[in-house]
Short mmCIF file of C-alpha atoms in Angstrom, two decimals:
data_model
loop_
_atom_site.label_atom_id
_atom_site.label_comp_id
_atom_site.label_asym_id
_atom_site.label_seq_id
_atom_site.Cartn_x
_atom_site.Cartn_y
_atom_site.Cartn_z
CA MET A 20 6.68 -17.32 -7.57
CA ASN A 21 9.91 -18.19 -9.31
CA VAL A 22 12.83 -17.78 -6.96
CA THR A 23 16.36 -18.92 -7.68
CA ASP A 24 17.81 -21.71 -5.56
CA ASN A 25 20.16 -19.39 -3.69
CA THR A 26 17.38 -17.03 -2.65
CA ASP A 27 15.67 -17.37 0.71
CA LEU A 28 11.99 -16.43 0.72
CA ILE A 29 10.85 -14.28 3.62
CA ASP A 30 7.36 -15.28 4.68
CA THR A 31 5.07 -12.67 6.20
CA ASP A 32 4.15 -15.22 8.87
CA THR A 33 7.70 -14.87 10.26
CA VAL A 34 7.03 -11.26 11.14
CA ASN A 35 3.48 -10.13 11.98
CA SER A 36 0.81 -11.34 9.58
CA GLU A 37 -2.05 -9.61 11.38
CA VAL A 38 -0.81 -6.05 10.80
CA PRO A 39 -3.33 -3.99 8.79
CA VAL A 40 -2.47 -3.56 5.15
CA SER A 41 -3.54 -0.85 2.79
CA GLU A 42 -2.18 -2.10 -0.50
CA GLU A 43 -2.12 -0.37 -3.80
CA SER A 44 -3.10 -2.83 -6.46
CA THR A 45 -2.51 -2.59 -10.13
CA SER A 46 -5.92 -2.47 -11.73
CA GLY A 47 -6.55 -4.45 -14.92
CA ALA A 48 -5.68 -2.32 -17.92
CA HIS A 49 -3.69 0.19 -15.92
CA SER A 50 -0.11 -0.92 -15.60
CA GLU A 51 2.41 0.47 -13.16
CA ALA A 52 4.10 2.35 -15.99
CA GLN A 53 0.86 4.00 -17.08
CA ALA A 54 -0.02 5.01 -13.54
CA SER A 55 3.39 6.46 -12.76
CA SER A 56 3.89 8.23 -16.10
CA GLU A 57 1.01 10.64 -15.52
CA SER A 58 1.47 13.35 -12.92
CA PRO A 59 -1.85 14.90 -11.93
CA SER A 60 -1.95 18.56 -10.96
CA LEU A 61 -2.58 19.69 -7.39
CA ASP A 62 -6.11 20.74 -8.41
CA GLN A 63 -6.79 17.26 -9.81
CA LEU A 64 -5.49 15.62 -6.63
CA GLU A 65 -7.61 17.90 -4.46
CA ARG A 66 -10.66 17.05 -6.57
CA GLU A 67 -9.86 13.32 -6.24
CA GLY A 68 -9.53 13.77 -2.48
CA ASP A 69 -12.86 15.59 -2.22
CA ILE A 70 -14.69 12.95 -4.27
CA ALA A 71 -13.07 10.15 -2.29
CA ALA A 72 -13.88 11.84 1.03
CA ASP A 73 -17.54 12.17 0.03
CA TYR A 74 -17.60 8.48 -0.92
CA ILE A 75 -15.94 7.36 2.34
CA GLU A 76 -18.17 9.64 4.41
CA GLU A 77 -21.28 8.11 2.82
CA PHE A 78 -19.85 4.63 3.39
CA LEU A 79 -19.23 5.39 7.09
CA ASP A 80 -22.78 6.76 7.41
CA ILE A 81 -24.22 3.57 5.89
CA CYS A 82 -22.14 1.50 8.35
CA ASP A 83 -23.15 3.83 11.21
CA LEU A 84 -19.50 4.48 12.06
CA ASP A 85 -17.88 7.70 13.18
CA GLY A 86 -14.62 8.80 11.64
CA ASP A 87 -12.67 11.91 10.80
CA ILE A 88 -11.37 12.17 7.24
CA ASP A 89 -8.17 14.03 6.42
CA ILE A 90 -7.23 14.76 2.80
CA ASP A 91 -3.67 15.33 1.65
CA ALA A 92 -1.87 15.49 -1.69
CA ARG A 93 1.75 14.33 -1.90
CA ASN A 94 4.03 12.47 -4.27
CA GLY A 95 1.51 12.78 -7.08
CA ARG A 96 -1.27 11.02 -5.15
CA ALA A 97 -4.29 11.93 -3.11
CA TYR A 98 -4.09 10.51 0.44
CA LEU A 99 -7.14 9.92 2.61
CA SER A 100 -6.79 9.11 6.29
CA VAL A 101 -9.76 7.94 8.29
CA ASN A 102 -9.37 8.08 12.07
CA ALA A 103 -11.67 7.90 15.05
CA ALA A 104 -11.37 8.95 18.68
CA ASP A 105 -12.40 5.42 19.62
CA ALA A 106 -9.91 3.10 17.88
CA ASP A 107 -12.31 0.16 18.11
CA ASN A 108 -14.74 2.12 15.93
CA LEU A 109 -12.59 1.44 12.83
CA ARG A 110 -11.04 -1.87 13.91
CA LEU A 111 -12.91 -3.99 11.34
CA LEU A 112 -12.36 -1.51 8.52
CA SER A 113 -8.60 -1.39 9.14
CA LYS A 114 -8.13 -5.10 8.39
CA PRO A 115 -5.89 -5.76 5.37
CA ASP A 116 -8.44 -7.12 2.93
CA THR A 117 -11.04 -4.56 3.93
CA VAL A 118 -8.69 -1.60 3.43
CA THR A 119 -7.61 -2.95 0.04
CA ALA A 120 -11.19 -3.51 -1.10
CA LEU A 121 -12.40 -0.13 0.16
CA GLN A 122 -9.43 1.61 -1.48
CA GLU A 123 -10.31 -0.01 -4.83
CA LEU A 124 -13.98 0.92 -4.50
CA THR A 125 -13.00 4.49 -3.65
CA ARG A 126 -10.68 4.65 -6.65
CA LEU A 127 -13.52 3.43 -8.87
CA ALA A 128 -15.86 6.09 -7.43
CA VAL A 129 -13.26 8.76 -8.23
CA GLN A 130 -12.64 7.37 -11.71
CA ASN A 131 -16.39 7.28 -12.35
CA GLN A 132 -16.64 11.02 -11.70
CA THR A 133 -13.33 12.18 -13.21
CA GLY A 134 -12.92 9.72 -16.07
CA VAL A 135 -9.27 9.26 -15.03
CA PHE A 136 -7.62 6.34 -13.22
CA SER A 137 -6.95 7.27 -9.60
CA ARG A 138 -3.87 6.24 -7.62
CA LEU A 139 -5.20 7.51 -4.31
CA ILE A 140 -4.02 5.90 -1.11
CA LEU A 141 -6.41 5.10 1.72
CA ASP A 142 -5.37 4.80 5.34
CA ILE A 143 -7.86 3.58 7.92
CA GLY A 144 -7.04 3.73 11.59
CA GLY A 145 -3.29 3.96 11.02
CA SER A 146 -3.07 0.99 8.66
CA ARG A 147 -0.34 2.70 6.58
CA ASP A 148 2.01 3.18 9.53
CA ALA A 149 1.33 -0.35 10.72
CA ARG A 150 2.12 -1.78 7.28
CA GLU A 151 5.33 0.25 7.05
CA ALA A 152 6.39 -1.15 10.44
CA GLU A 153 5.67 -4.66 9.16
CA LEU A 154 7.78 -3.99 6.05
CA HIS A 155 10.66 -2.82 8.27
CA GLY A 156 10.36 -6.17 10.08
CA LEU A 157 10.40 -8.14 6.82
CA VAL A 158 13.51 -6.26 5.64
CA THR A 159 15.24 -6.90 8.98
CA VAL A 160 14.60 -10.65 8.70
CA ALA A 161 15.85 -10.63 5.09
CA ILE A 162 19.03 -8.76 6.01
CA GLU A 163 19.67 -11.15 8.91
CA ARG A 164 19.46 -14.07 6.45
CA ILE A 165 21.90 -12.37 4.07
CA GLU A 166 24.29 -11.58 6.91
CA GLY A 167 23.96 -15.25 7.91
CA GLY A 168 25.28 -16.36 4.52
CA ALA A 169 22.36 -16.33 2.09
CA ALA A 170 23.16 -14.83 -1.32
CA SER A 171 19.82 -13.05 -1.41
CA ALA A 172 16.39 -12.97 0.21
CA ALA A 173 13.05 -12.56 -1.55
CA LEU A 174 10.12 -10.87 0.08
CA PRO A 175 6.55 -11.96 -0.69
CA PRO A 176 4.64 -10.32 -3.57
CA MET A 177 3.33 -6.86 -2.75
CA SER A 178 1.97 -3.74 -4.37
CA SER A 179 4.14 -1.21 -6.19
CA TYR A 180 3.64 1.27 -3.35
CA GLU A 181 4.87 -1.25 -0.80
CA ARG A 182 7.81 -2.29 -2.99
CA LYS A 183 8.80 1.39 -3.20
CA LEU A 184 8.75 1.59 0.60
CA VAL A 185 10.86 -1.59 0.79
CA HIS A 186 13.41 -0.20 -1.71
CA ASP A 187 13.75 2.93 0.45
CA ILE A 188 14.14 0.89 3.67
CA VAL A 189 16.70 -1.45 2.09
CA SER A 190 18.73 1.43 0.66
CA ALA A 191 18.81 3.18 4.03
CA ARG A 192 20.16 -0.04 5.58
CA GLY A 193 23.02 -0.20 3.02
CA PHE A 194 21.74 -3.13 0.96
CA VAL A 195 20.47 -3.43 -2.61
CA SER A 196 16.99 -4.45 -3.79
CA GLU A 197 15.22 -4.95 -7.07
CA SER A 198 11.73 -5.99 -8.09
CA GLU A 199 11.27 -9.26 -9.98
CA GLY A 200 8.29 -11.07 -11.47
CA GLU A 201 5.15 -9.84 -13.16
CA GLY A 202 1.66 -8.91 -12.03
CA ALA A 203 0.48 -10.55 -8.82
CA THR A 204 3.82 -12.34 -8.31
CA ARG A 205 5.98 -9.18 -8.47
CA HIS A 206 8.21 -9.15 -5.40
CA THR A 207 11.42 -7.63 -4.07
CA VAL A 208 14.75 -9.44 -3.86
CA ILE A 209 17.37 -8.08 -1.47
CA THR A 210 21.14 -8.62 -1.81
CA ALA A 211 24.28 -7.28 -0.17
CA ALA A 212 25.69 -4.07 -1.67
#
């Protein structure tokens, strides 16, 4: 990652690196611009959610795991939440790499049936809320560095969805942020307003 000399890099290890992550990745030929320029209809999102729920339900059956699946459509995306009465039941599936991989597989299953790239978001066992809490922590550390005299602070690379959350958090705290870099190195840099 290219970071200017006057920019402090915030490392995820300084906050809580074991918090579950459910990242949105940018898939090969589908750039961020392509994905955000198309707004699917509510019917399309509901269809995506139904296909994804069927896929996840079959996956849970194969793994012999119990889970309740909730489908929602908001902000131009289908959201799937998988929860269980026994939190340990989904503990392994809610790990960062597992959620990311399962989200990508689910998107591919949806795309295979619809013929359209899916931007669905998958949450397993509260991984979305946990990741948002981690992002709040990263922003707090960055702001503390800026208030301590740093010109700016760069967060580690993250998905477009997570960068959007960071921009919202930073703005609410009265600071300014912008995304820099390309592809897998795209990250957010925070500065004073």
